[in-house]
PDB file of C-alpha atoms in Angstrom:
ATOM      1  CA  MET L   1      -0.301  -0.043   0.004  1.00 42.00           C
ATOM      2  CA  ASN L   2       1.420   3.461  -0.995  1.00 43.00           C
ATOM      3  CA  ASP L   3       1.107   6.544   0.932  1.00 50.00           C
ATOM      4  CA  THR L   4      -1.806   7.810  -1.000  1.00 53.00           C
ATOM      5  CA  GLN L   5      -3.708   4.471  -0.283  1.00 49.00           C
ATOM      6  CA  ASN L   6      -2.502   4.880   3.486  1.00 55.00           C
ATOM      7  CA  ASN L   7      -3.935   8.351   3.273  1.00 61.00           C
ATOM      8  CA  SER L   8      -7.140   7.561   1.833  1.00 65.00           C
ATOM      9  CA  THR L   9      -7.980   4.732   4.144  1.00 72.00           C
ATOM     10  CA  SER L  10      -6.870   6.893   7.220  1.00 73.00           C
ATOM     11  CA  THR L  11      -9.209   9.747   6.045  1.00 72.00           C
ATOM     12  CA  SER L  12     -12.220   7.109   5.497  1.00 76.00           C
ATOM     13  CA  LYS L  13     -11.388   5.718   8.772  1.00 71.00           C
ATOM     14  CA  ILE L  14     -11.640   9.373  10.712  1.00 69.00           C
ATOM     15  CA  LYS L  15     -14.670  10.318   9.297  1.00 72.00           C
ATOM     16  CA  LYS L  16     -16.296   7.188  10.706  1.00 72.00           C
ATOM     17  CA  GLN L  17     -14.792   7.373  14.393  1.00 67.00           C
ATOM     18  CA  PRO L  18     -13.990  10.145  16.803  1.00 64.00           C
ATOM     19  CA  GLY L  19      -9.916   9.317  16.347  1.00 64.00           C
ATOM     20  CA  LEU L  20      -7.261   7.699  14.604  1.00 64.00           C
ATOM     21  CA  VAL L  21      -3.753   6.709  16.007  1.00 67.00           C
ATOM     22  CA  MET L  22      -0.974   6.472  13.339  1.00 66.00           C
ATOM     23  CA  ALA L  23       1.501   4.343  14.476  1.00 68.00           C
ATOM     24  CA  TRP L  24       4.345   3.318  12.096  1.00 69.00           C
ATOM     25  CA  GLU L  25       8.113   3.378  12.068  1.00 72.00           C
ATOM     26  CA  PRO L  26      10.093   6.441  12.463  1.00 73.00           C
ATOM     27  CA  GLY L  27      10.692   8.483   9.429  1.00 74.00           C
ATOM     28  CA  SER L  28       7.671   6.535   7.475  1.00 77.00           C
ATOM     29  CA  GLY L  29       5.628   9.911   6.965  1.00 78.00           C
ATOM     30  CA  LYS L  30       3.181  10.217   9.685  1.00 82.00           C
ATOM     31  CA  THR L  31       3.445  14.035   9.998  1.00 87.00           C
ATOM     32  CA  LEU L  32       3.041  14.455   5.942  1.00 89.00           C
ATOM     33  CA  GLY L  33       0.276  11.698   6.427  1.00 88.00           C
ATOM     34  CA  ALA L  34      -1.585  13.620   9.062  1.00 89.00           C
ATOM     35  CA  LEU L  35      -1.325  16.611   7.260  1.00 92.00           C
ATOM     36  CA  ALA L  36      -2.402  15.392   4.133  1.00 90.00           C
ATOM     37  CA  ILE L  37      -5.421  13.901   5.698  1.00 88.00           C
ATOM     38  CA  GLN L  38      -6.204  17.664   7.426  1.00 91.00           C
ATOM     39  CA  SER L  39      -6.141  18.554   3.732  1.00 91.00           C
ATOM     40  CA  GLU L  40      -8.083  16.071   2.417  1.00 90.00           C
ATOM     41  CA  LEU L  41     -10.670  16.664   5.283  1.00 90.00           C
ATOM     42  CA  ASN L  42     -10.815  20.264   4.416  1.00 92.00           C
ATOM     43  CA  MET L  43     -10.663  21.288   8.024  1.00 90.00           C
ATOM     44  CA  PRO L  44      -8.767  23.370  10.195  1.00 94.00           C
ATOM     45  CA  ALA L  45      -6.393  21.749  13.039  1.00 92.00           C
ATOM     46  CA  THR L  46      -4.543  22.098  15.767  1.00 92.00           C
ATOM     47  CA  ALA L  47      -1.036  20.412  16.180  1.00 92.00           C
ATOM     48  CA  ILE L  48       0.533  19.471  19.365  1.00 90.00           C
ATOM     49  CA  THR L  49       4.284  18.841  18.839  1.00 90.00           C
ATOM     50  CA  PRO L  50       7.255  18.929  20.796  1.00 90.00           C
ATOM     51  CA  ALA L  51       8.397  22.767  21.035  1.00 91.00           C
ATOM     52  CA  ALA L  52      11.521  22.034  18.991  1.00 91.00           C
ATOM     53  CA  LEU L  53       9.418  20.672  16.331  1.00 90.00           C
ATOM     54  CA  LYS L  54       6.784  23.504  15.932  1.00 91.00           C
ATOM     55  CA  THR L  55       8.390  25.519  12.917  1.00 93.00           C
ATOM     56  CA  ASN L  56       9.042  22.026  11.221  1.00 91.00           C
ATOM     57  CA  MET L  57       5.448  21.422  11.171  1.00 91.00           C
ATOM     58  CA  LEU L  58       4.378  24.204   9.294  1.00 93.00           C
ATOM     59  CA  LYS L  59       7.563  24.324   6.896  1.00 94.00           C
ATOM     60  CA  GLU L  60       6.637  20.565   6.322  1.00 93.00           C
ATOM     61  CA  GLN L  61       2.832  21.956   5.340  1.00 94.00           C
ATOM     62  CA  THR L  62       4.016  24.528   3.184  1.00 93.00           C
ATOM     63  CA  LYS L  63       6.442  22.392   1.121  1.00 94.00           C
ATOM     64  CA  HIS L  64       4.207  19.431   0.841  1.00 93.00           C
ATOM     65  CA  ILE L  65       0.548  20.006   0.751  1.00 92.00           C
ATOM     66  CA  GLU L  66      -1.339  21.609  -2.207  1.00 90.00           C
ATOM     67  CA  ASN L  67      -4.295  22.610  -0.150  1.00 86.00           C
ATOM     68  CA  PRO L  68      -3.249  23.632   3.073  1.00 92.00           C
ATOM     69  CA  GLN L  69      -5.769  24.243   5.870  1.00 93.00           C
ATOM     70  CA  PRO L  70      -5.301  26.567   8.851  1.00 94.00           C
ATOM     71  CA  LEU L  71      -3.063  25.172  11.272  1.00 94.00           C
ATOM     72  CA  ALA L  72      -2.295  26.262  14.860  1.00 94.00           C
ATOM     73  CA  VAL L  73       0.766  24.597  16.304  1.00 94.00           C
ATOM     74  CA  GLU L  74       1.045  24.387  20.038  1.00 92.00           C
ATOM     75  CA  SER L  75       3.913  22.719  21.953  1.00 91.00           C
ATOM     76  CA  LEU L  76       3.240  19.540  24.164  1.00 88.00           C
ATOM     77  CA  GLU L  77       5.106  21.316  27.018  1.00 89.00           C
ATOM     78  CA  ASN L  78       2.946  24.281  26.786  1.00 89.00           C
ATOM     79  CA  LEU L  79      -0.109  21.962  26.912  1.00 85.00           C
ATOM     80  CA  ALA L  80       1.424  19.977  29.965  1.00 85.00           C
ATOM     81  CA  ARG L  81       1.656  23.659  31.728  1.00 88.00           C
ATOM     82  CA  LYS L  82      -1.501  25.313  30.872  1.00 85.00           C
ATOM     83  CA  LYS L  83      -3.643  21.901  30.794  1.00 81.00           C
ATOM     84  CA  VAL L  84      -5.518  23.315  27.581  1.00 80.00           C
ATOM     85  CA  ILE L  85      -5.697  23.828  24.221  1.00 82.00           C
ATOM     86  CA  GLN L  86      -4.888  27.530  23.482  1.00 79.00           C
ATOM     87  CA  ASN L  87      -6.376  27.397  19.682  1.00 78.00           C
ATOM     88  CA  PRO L  88      -8.870  24.309  19.695  1.00 82.00           C
ATOM     89  CA  ASN L  89     -10.148  23.204  16.165  1.00 84.00           C
ATOM     90  CA  PRO L  90     -12.315  20.301  14.789  1.00 85.00           C
ATOM     91  CA  LEU L  91      -9.240  18.341  14.175  1.00 88.00           C
ATOM     92  CA  VAL L  92      -6.265  17.780  16.502  1.00 88.00           C
ATOM     93  CA  ILE L  93      -3.240  16.118  15.454  1.00 88.00           C
ATOM     94  CA  VAL L  94      -0.739  15.073  18.117  1.00 87.00           C
ATOM     95  CA  ASP L  95       2.868  14.676  16.796  1.00 85.00           C
ATOM     96  CA  GLU L  96       5.468  12.729  18.811  1.00 80.00           C
ATOM     97  CA  ALA L  97       2.654  11.129  20.673  1.00 76.00           C
ATOM     98  CA  HIS L  98       5.135   8.761  22.243  1.00 72.00           C
ATOM     99  CA  ARG L  99       6.335  11.328  24.541  1.00 73.00           C
ATOM    100  CA  ALA L 100       3.091  11.074  26.156  1.00 74.00           C
ATOM    101  CA  ARG L 101       3.098   7.401  26.933  1.00 77.00           C
ATOM    102  CA  LYS L 102       3.409   7.518  30.775  1.00 81.00           C
ATOM    103  CA  PRO L 103       0.267   7.709  32.287  1.00 81.00           C
ATOM    104  CA  ALA L 104       1.419   9.963  35.185  1.00 81.00           C
ATOM    105  CA  ALA L 105       2.796  12.541  32.953  1.00 79.00           C
ATOM    106  CA  GLN L 106       1.380  16.065  32.817  1.00 80.00           C
ATOM    107  CA  VAL L 107       1.095  16.050  29.142  1.00 78.00           C
ATOM    108  CA  THR L 108      -0.554  12.815  29.023  1.00 77.00           C
ATOM    109  CA  LYS L 109      -2.899  14.323  31.737  1.00 79.00           C
ATOM    110  CA  ALA L 110      -3.494  17.286  29.498  1.00 77.00           C
ATOM    111  CA  LEU L 111      -4.102  15.174  26.413  1.00 74.00           C
TER     112      LEU L 111
END
């Protein structure tokens, strides 16, 4: 299955359920896949990502997505501190979600 087929399958699934976890190998294109799905859904999103990767998310969207939708980018660290998404949108993308794997972690609780 290629990336386009993966994204179409993922888009179909997310239309039928409240969420979707994309868990593939490192470097397999999960971030681009999430941005492509956002574009395909034609909906604004809030991306939650480690602070060091915030600008990367916007660069990737600009570089690779033909029909970019509004994207607010917030840091996992800020979410852990404030316990609320500052720019909520109908779609939330959590990039590098493995950083929230410990149930007691502040970021896990905030998510």
